[in-house]
Amino acid sequence: MQPDVTFVIAAYNAQDTIRRAIESALAQRGVSVEIVVADDRSSDNTAAVAGSFRDERVRVVTLERNRGPGGARNAALAIAKGRWIAVLDSDDEVFPDRIMKMITGAENAGANAAVDNIEVIKEGDTKGEAMFPANHLAKIHEITLADFIASNLVFKATFNFGYMKPIFERRFIETHGLRYEENLRIGEDYIFLASLLAKGGKCIVEPSVGYAYHVRSGSISRVLEKHHVISMLEADRTFLAKFELDAEAKAAQARRTRSLEEAQSFLSLVDHIKRRSISGIIEVVMKDPVALRHLSMPIGVRLRRLIPSVPS
């Protein structure tokens, strides 16, 4: 019998957390599940821990080479059998009724994707806080492409929908040949959902908290570097070459592009400040004066101590 959902778990050096992720997926109520763990050439015992589950619903595939989160998810998608696909990070977990609520809501609305609220749990804590106010999500029944793009602005968006972990109708993504961008190490989730929406997919919102996002120090998703921004800009250019956007989505994309350009300038400025390169600082400021504005952020306060004369 075809499972209701396949959990796709990309795993790299996750031996300490992968068991929790798998157990939470197996604990789903009211739906049949399959779990595919794609081990991205871990150097620890991730594959062994995942393979220790004596449950036919858990499958482990080990990649021949490290392909990053997008490549690992693509490997899992290639063998997934569920009607729906749920992305679960190897250091996170899901709550027992999550998938049942999301599939029910999506199918009742004729949607091809669904998102829900997230509990953010800081390292060392056992409980966290909801990422989005419940009343805020309750008012948003559907996320359009323009909505999604507009929420993904670096340094600016209060409620960034890019952090959400959607479920996808597998038939839709297979029909449209949707796969993750393997050259992206950060932002690959954004491009995937944006592509689904650009293909005419419908994404509804389940306002309840169903996903637990565990914040780890040093996590790549918490550390934005200049090369990440450059890759995101390139991925956006590829996205725009593939899809024709409506006027509202185009306007949102223009704001997103500018925010990424500002982020690139800011991170260049940070790098020059760290290296105490006065000429480099002047070059960035002359090219994009807005970069200075972001020094009002906490990181800027710390960095200004290196060169006190740099204005805020």
GROMACS .gro file of C-alpha atoms in nm:
model
  312
    1MET     CA    1   0.000   0.000   0.000
    2GLN     CA    2   0.128   0.347  -0.087
    3PRO     CA    3   0.225   0.549   0.224
    4ASP     CA    4   0.044   0.874   0.289
    5VAL     CA    5   0.374   1.054   0.336
    6THR     CA    6   0.745   1.004   0.284
    7PHE     CA    7   0.970   1.189   0.523
    8VAL     CA    8   1.282   1.301   0.339
    9ILE     CA    9   1.575   1.343   0.579
   10ALA     CA   10   1.907   1.471   0.446
   11ALA     CA   11   2.170   1.379   0.703
   12TYR     CA   12   2.534   1.478   0.743
   13ASN     CA   13   2.724   1.402   1.063
   14ALA     CA   14   2.399   1.384   1.257
   15GLN     CA   15   2.463   1.078   1.475
   16ASP     CA   16   2.354   1.265   1.788
   17THR     CA   17   2.017   1.382   1.654
   18ILE     CA   18   1.905   1.151   1.372
   19ARG     CA   19   1.736   0.903   1.607
   20ARG     CA   20   1.514   1.177   1.752
   21ALA     CA   21   1.414   1.291   1.402
   22ILE     CA   22   1.328   0.939   1.285
   23GLU     CA   23   1.137   0.852   1.602
   24SER     CA   24   0.925   1.166   1.569
   25ALA     CA   25   0.839   1.075   1.209
   26LEU     CA   26   0.744   0.719   1.309
   27ALA     CA   27   0.519   0.859   1.583
   28GLN     CA   28   0.281   1.030   1.339
   29ARG     CA   29  -0.084   0.956   1.411
   30GLY     CA   30  -0.361   0.897   1.160
   31VAL     CA   31  -0.134   0.854   0.854
   32SER     CA   32   0.090   0.585   0.709
   33VAL     CA   33   0.453   0.689   0.683
   34GLU     CA   34   0.775   0.606   0.504
   35ILE     CA   35   1.111   0.753   0.603
   36VAL     CA   36   1.404   0.788   0.366
   37VAL     CA   37   1.731   0.899   0.524
   38ALA     CA   38   1.989   1.015   0.271
   39ASP     CA   39   2.330   1.000   0.436
   40ASP     CA   40   2.545   1.262   0.265
   41ARG     CA   41   2.878   1.081   0.314
   42SER     CA   42   2.891   1.144   0.688
   43SER     CA   43   3.223   1.089   0.864
   44ASP     CA   44   3.048   0.976   1.185
   45ASN     CA   45   2.796   0.700   1.263
   46THR     CA   46   2.489   0.869   1.115
   47ALA     CA   47   2.419   0.588   0.867
   48ALA     CA   48   2.467   0.321   1.134
   49VAL     CA   49   2.229   0.492   1.378
   50ALA     CA   50   1.965   0.539   1.108
   51GLY     CA   51   2.014   0.182   0.990
   52SER     CA   52   1.967   0.044   1.340
   53PHE     CA   53   1.590   0.088   1.320
   54ARG     CA   54   1.433  -0.253   1.269
   55ASP     CA   55   1.133  -0.106   1.095
   56GLU     CA   56   1.056  -0.160   0.727
   57ARG     CA   57   0.923   0.195   0.709
   58VAL     CA   58   1.276   0.333   0.753
   59ARG     CA   59   1.511   0.321   0.455
   60VAL     CA   60   1.867   0.451   0.444
   61VAL     CA   61   2.055   0.545   0.128
   62THR     CA   62   2.422   0.644   0.141
   63LEU     CA   63   2.541   0.882  -0.128
   64GLU     CA   64   2.854   0.801  -0.327
   65ARG     CA   65   2.982   1.154  -0.271
   66ASN     CA   66   2.887   1.454  -0.063
   67ARG     CA   67   2.620   1.645  -0.256
   68GLY     CA   68   2.494   1.890   0.005
   69PRO     CA   69   2.141   1.913   0.144
   70GLY     CA   70   1.981   1.964  -0.197
   71GLY     CA   71   2.157   1.664  -0.348
   72ALA     CA   72   2.075   1.444  -0.051
   73ARG     CA   73   1.708   1.538  -0.070
   74ASN     CA   74   1.705   1.468  -0.442
   75ALA     CA   75   1.848   1.122  -0.376
   76ALA     CA   76   1.569   1.056  -0.126
   77LEU     CA   77   1.303   1.194  -0.360
   78ALA     CA   78   1.420   0.954  -0.631
   79ILE     CA   79   1.306   0.653  -0.426
   80ALA     CA   80   1.018   0.807  -0.228
   81LYS     CA   81   0.680   0.633  -0.257
   82GLY     CA   82   0.447   0.848  -0.045
   83ARG     CA   83   0.158   1.052  -0.181
   84TRP     CA   84   0.306   1.347   0.004
   85ILE     CA   85   0.664   1.449   0.074
   86ALA     CA   86   0.762   1.600   0.410
   87VAL     CA   87   1.105   1.756   0.452
   88LEU     CA   88   1.257   1.694   0.795
   89ASP     CA   89   1.603   1.813   0.890
   90SER     CA   90   1.817   1.557   1.070
   91ASP     CA   91   1.849   1.770   1.385
   92ASP     CA   92   1.480   1.862   1.410
   93GLU     CA   93   1.160   1.677   1.495
   94VAL     CA   94   0.788   1.682   1.422
   95PHE     CA   95   0.488   1.657   1.653
   96PRO     CA   96   0.254   1.352   1.632
   97ASP     CA   97  -0.052   1.507   1.463
   98ARG     CA   98   0.137   1.732   1.224
   99ILE     CA   99   0.109   1.540   0.899
  100MET     CA  100  -0.254   1.439   0.947
  101LYS     CA  101  -0.353   1.804   0.996
  102MET     CA  102  -0.151   1.926   0.700
  103ILE     CA  103  -0.262   1.659   0.452
  104THR     CA  104  -0.626   1.700   0.556
  105GLY     CA  105  -0.609   2.076   0.513
  106ALA     CA  106  -0.426   2.058   0.181
  107GLU     CA  107  -0.653   1.797   0.028
  108ASN     CA  108  -0.968   1.976   0.142
  109ALA     CA  109  -0.839   2.294  -0.023
  110GLY     CA  110  -0.713   2.123  -0.338
  111ALA     CA  111  -0.360   2.240  -0.256
  112ASN     CA  112  -0.026   2.098  -0.365
  113ALA     CA  113   0.171   2.211  -0.060
  114ALA     CA  114   0.115   2.308   0.300
  115VAL     CA  115   0.316   2.484   0.569
  116ASP     CA  116   0.267   2.520   0.942
  117ASN     CA  117   0.404   2.702   1.244
  118ILE     CA  118   0.742   2.619   1.394
  119GLU     CA  119   0.861   2.589   1.752
  120VAL     CA  120   1.212   2.729   1.783
  121ILE     CA  121   1.413   2.550   2.051
  122LYS     CA  122   1.750   2.695   2.146
  123GLU     CA  123   2.043   2.466   2.218
  124GLY     CA  124   2.023   2.332   2.571
  125ASP     CA  125   1.651   2.406   2.610
  126THR     CA  126   1.371   2.150   2.610
  127LYS     CA  127   1.093   2.389   2.516
  128GLY     CA  128   1.085   2.679   2.276
  129GLU     CA  129   0.868   2.954   2.132
  130ALA     CA  130   0.652   2.966   1.822
  131MET     CA  131   0.825   3.136   1.531
  132PHE     CA  132   0.503   3.300   1.410
  133PRO     CA  133   0.220   3.436   1.626
  134ALA     CA  134  -0.073   3.195   1.591
  135ASN     CA  135  -0.316   3.476   1.515
  136HIS     CA  136  -0.086   3.597   1.234
  137LEU     CA  137  -0.086   3.263   1.053
  138ALA     CA  138  -0.458   3.211   1.117
  139LYS     CA  139  -0.528   3.510   0.893
  140ILE     CA  140  -0.315   3.371   0.609
  141HIS     CA  141  -0.506   3.087   0.446
  142GLU     CA  142  -0.281   3.066   0.141
  143ILE     CA  143   0.071   3.180   0.052
  144THR     CA  144   0.105   3.313  -0.301
  145LEU     CA  145   0.433   3.341  -0.491
  146ALA     CA  146   0.440   3.716  -0.430
  147ASP     CA  147   0.377   3.662  -0.058
  148PHE     CA  148   0.654   3.405  -0.039
  149ILE     CA  149   0.913   3.615  -0.222
  150ALA     CA  150   0.825   3.928  -0.024
  151SER     CA  151   0.879   3.746   0.307
  152ASN     CA  152   1.230   3.635   0.209
  153LEU     CA  153   1.417   3.962   0.242
  154VAL     CA  154   1.756   3.953   0.414
  155PHE     CA  155   1.775   4.170   0.727
  156LYS     CA  156   1.423   4.306   0.668
  157ALA     CA  157   1.142   4.050   0.683
  158THR     CA  158   0.981   4.011   1.025
  159PHE     CA  159   0.804   3.689   0.930
  160ASN     CA  160   1.023   3.491   0.692
  161PHE     CA  161   0.824   3.209   0.535
  162GLY     CA  162   1.149   3.060   0.406
  163TYR     CA  163   1.207   2.896   0.746
  164MET     CA  164   0.891   2.689   0.711
  165LYS     CA  165   0.919   2.319   0.629
  166PRO     CA  166   0.647   2.240   0.374
  167ILE     CA  167   0.490   1.916   0.272
  168PHE     CA  168   0.450   1.867  -0.103
  169GLU     CA  169   0.216   1.660  -0.316
  170ARG     CA  170   0.454   1.415  -0.481
  171ARG     CA  171   0.243   1.382  -0.795
  172PHE     CA  172   0.271   1.757  -0.854
  173ILE     CA  173   0.648   1.774  -0.812
  174GLU     CA  174   0.700   1.470  -1.032
  175THR     CA  175   0.468   1.604  -1.303
  176HIS     CA  176   0.661   1.930  -1.313
  177GLY     CA  177   1.005   1.777  -1.263
  178LEU     CA  178   1.083   1.979  -0.953
  179ARG     CA  179   1.411   1.906  -0.776
  180TYR     CA  180   1.639   2.086  -0.531
  181GLU     CA  181   1.925   2.306  -0.655
  182GLU     CA  182   2.234   2.109  -0.560
  183ASN     CA  183   2.475   2.402  -0.591
  184LEU     CA  184   2.303   2.581  -0.301
  185ARG     CA  185   2.410   2.507   0.057
  186ILE     CA  186   2.168   2.763   0.198
  187GLY     CA  187   1.840   2.876   0.044
  188GLU     CA  188   1.766   2.556  -0.148
  189ASP     CA  189   1.431   2.523   0.033
  190TYR     CA  190   1.333   2.871  -0.084
  191ILE     CA  191   1.394   2.801  -0.452
  192PHE     CA  192   1.208   2.469  -0.437
  193LEU     CA  193   0.887   2.613  -0.291
  194ALA     CA  194   0.912   2.926  -0.509
  195SER     CA  195   0.937   2.700  -0.815
  196LEU     CA  196   0.630   2.502  -0.708
  197LEU     CA  197   0.433   2.823  -0.669
  198ALA     CA  198   0.562   2.957  -1.002
  199LYS     CA  199   0.440   2.636  -1.165
  200GLY     CA  200   0.089   2.716  -1.043
  201GLY     CA  201   0.099   2.514  -0.724
  202LYS     CA  202  -0.120   2.613  -0.431
  203CYS     CA  203   0.020   2.632  -0.078
  204ILE     CA  204  -0.210   2.654   0.223
  205VAL     CA  205  -0.126   2.742   0.583
  206GLU     CA  206  -0.191   2.529   0.892
  207PRO     CA  207  -0.155   2.779   1.181
  208SER     CA  208  -0.077   2.526   1.455
  209VAL     CA  209   0.278   2.435   1.560
  210GLY     CA  210   0.384   2.105   1.413
  211TYR     CA  211   0.759   2.129   1.353
  212ALA     CA  212   1.035   2.171   1.612
  213TYR     CA  213   1.338   2.360   1.484
  214HIS     CA  214   1.643   2.300   1.704
  215VAL     CA  215   1.890   2.586   1.687
  216ARG     CA  216   2.250   2.470   1.707
  217SER     CA  217   2.551   2.700   1.741
  218GLY     CA  218   2.746   2.705   1.417
  219SER     CA  219   2.456   2.575   1.207
  220ILE     CA  220   2.499   2.678   0.841
  221SER     CA  221   2.143   2.812   0.836
  222ARG     CA  222   2.239   3.051   1.119
  223VAL     CA  223   2.560   3.181   0.962
  224LEU     CA  224   2.516   3.381   0.644
  225GLU     CA  225   2.838   3.427   0.449
  226LYS     CA  226   2.915   3.626   0.137
  227HIS     CA  227   2.950   3.320  -0.087
  228HIS     CA  228   2.603   3.207   0.025
  229VAL     CA  229   2.455   3.539  -0.089
  230ILE     CA  230   2.636   3.521  -0.423
  231SER     CA  231   2.495   3.170  -0.478
  232MET     CA  232   2.146   3.288  -0.381
  233LEU     CA  233   2.163   3.575  -0.630
  234GLU     CA  234   2.272   3.335  -0.903
  235ALA     CA  235   1.994   3.091  -0.811
  236ASP     CA  236   1.741   3.375  -0.830
  237ARG     CA  237   1.868   3.469  -1.177
  238THR     CA  238   1.821   3.108  -1.289
  239PHE     CA  239   1.473   3.105  -1.133
  240LEU     CA  240   1.375   3.424  -1.317
  241ALA     CA  241   1.500   3.282  -1.645
  242LYS     CA  242   1.271   2.981  -1.601
  243PHE     CA  243   0.949   3.150  -1.492
  244GLU     CA  244   0.738   3.447  -1.599
  245LEU     CA  245   0.620   3.631  -1.288
  246ASP     CA  246   0.311   3.845  -1.253
  247ALA     CA  247   0.342   4.214  -1.163
  248GLU     CA  248   0.309   4.160  -0.786
  249ALA     CA  249   0.567   3.882  -0.781
  250LYS     CA  250   0.804   4.089  -0.998
  251ALA     CA  251   0.782   4.379  -0.754
  252ALA     CA  252   0.850   4.145  -0.462
  253GLN     CA  253   1.145   3.994  -0.649
  254ALA     CA  254   1.293   4.339  -0.712
  255ARG     CA  255   1.284   4.405  -0.337
  256ARG     CA  256   1.438   4.065  -0.264
  257THR     CA  257   1.717   4.118  -0.517
  258ARG     CA  258   1.799   4.454  -0.365
  259SER     CA  259   1.803   4.305  -0.015
  260LEU     CA  260   2.048   4.036  -0.127
  261GLU     CA  261   2.268   4.298  -0.292
  262GLU     CA  262   2.266   4.498   0.031
  263ALA     CA  263   2.358   4.183   0.223
  264GLN     CA  264   2.647   4.117  -0.015
  265SER     CA  265   2.774   4.472   0.034
  266PHE     CA  266   2.735   4.449   0.411
  267LEU     CA  267   2.924   4.121   0.433
  268SER     CA  268   3.199   4.265   0.212
  269LEU     CA  269   3.216   4.560   0.451
  270VAL     CA  270   3.237   4.323   0.750
  271ASP     CA  271   3.522   4.136   0.582
  272HIS     CA  272   3.716   4.456   0.514
  273ILE     CA  273   3.660   4.575   0.873
  274LYS     CA  274   3.792   4.247   1.008
  275ARG     CA  275   4.100   4.280   0.787
  276ARG     CA  276   4.130   4.651   0.874
  277SER     CA  277   4.133   4.735   0.504
  278ILE     CA  278   4.051   5.105   0.487
  279SER     CA  279   4.064   5.108   0.107
  280GLY     CA  280   3.827   4.813   0.093
  281ILE     CA  281   3.585   4.983   0.334
  282ILE     CA  282   3.586   5.301   0.126
  283GLU     CA  283   3.529   5.104  -0.195
  284VAL     CA  284   3.222   4.925  -0.054
  285VAL     CA  285   3.075   5.241   0.098
  286MET     CA  286   3.120   5.437  -0.224
  287LYS     CA  287   2.952   5.159  -0.424
  288ASP     CA  288   2.667   5.091  -0.180
  289PRO     CA  289   2.633   5.340   0.110
  290VAL     CA  290   2.336   5.144   0.248
  291ALA     CA  291   2.584   4.883   0.375
  292LEU     CA  292   2.671   5.122   0.657
  293ARG     CA  293   2.314   5.120   0.781
  294HIS     CA  294   2.335   4.753   0.874
  295LEU     CA  295   2.618   4.825   1.116
  296SER     CA  296   2.344   4.919   1.360
  297MET     CA  297   2.282   4.545   1.396
  298PRO     CA  298   2.444   4.365   1.692
  299ILE     CA  299   2.720   4.222   1.474
  300GLY     CA  300   2.797   4.572   1.357
  301VAL     CA  301   2.838   4.692   1.715
  302ARG     CA  302   3.102   4.427   1.768
  303LEU     CA  303   3.275   4.491   1.439
  304ARG     CA  304   3.290   4.870   1.489
  305ARG     CA  305   3.518   4.809   1.788
  306LEU     CA  306   3.789   4.706   1.543
  307ILE     CA  307   3.783   5.047   1.376
  308PRO     CA  308   3.609   5.301   1.602
  309SER     CA  309   3.624   5.571   1.337
  310VAL     CA  310   3.389   5.386   1.101
  311PRO     CA  311   3.058   5.579   1.111
  312SER     CA  312   2.723   5.415   1.191
   0.00000   0.00000   0.00000
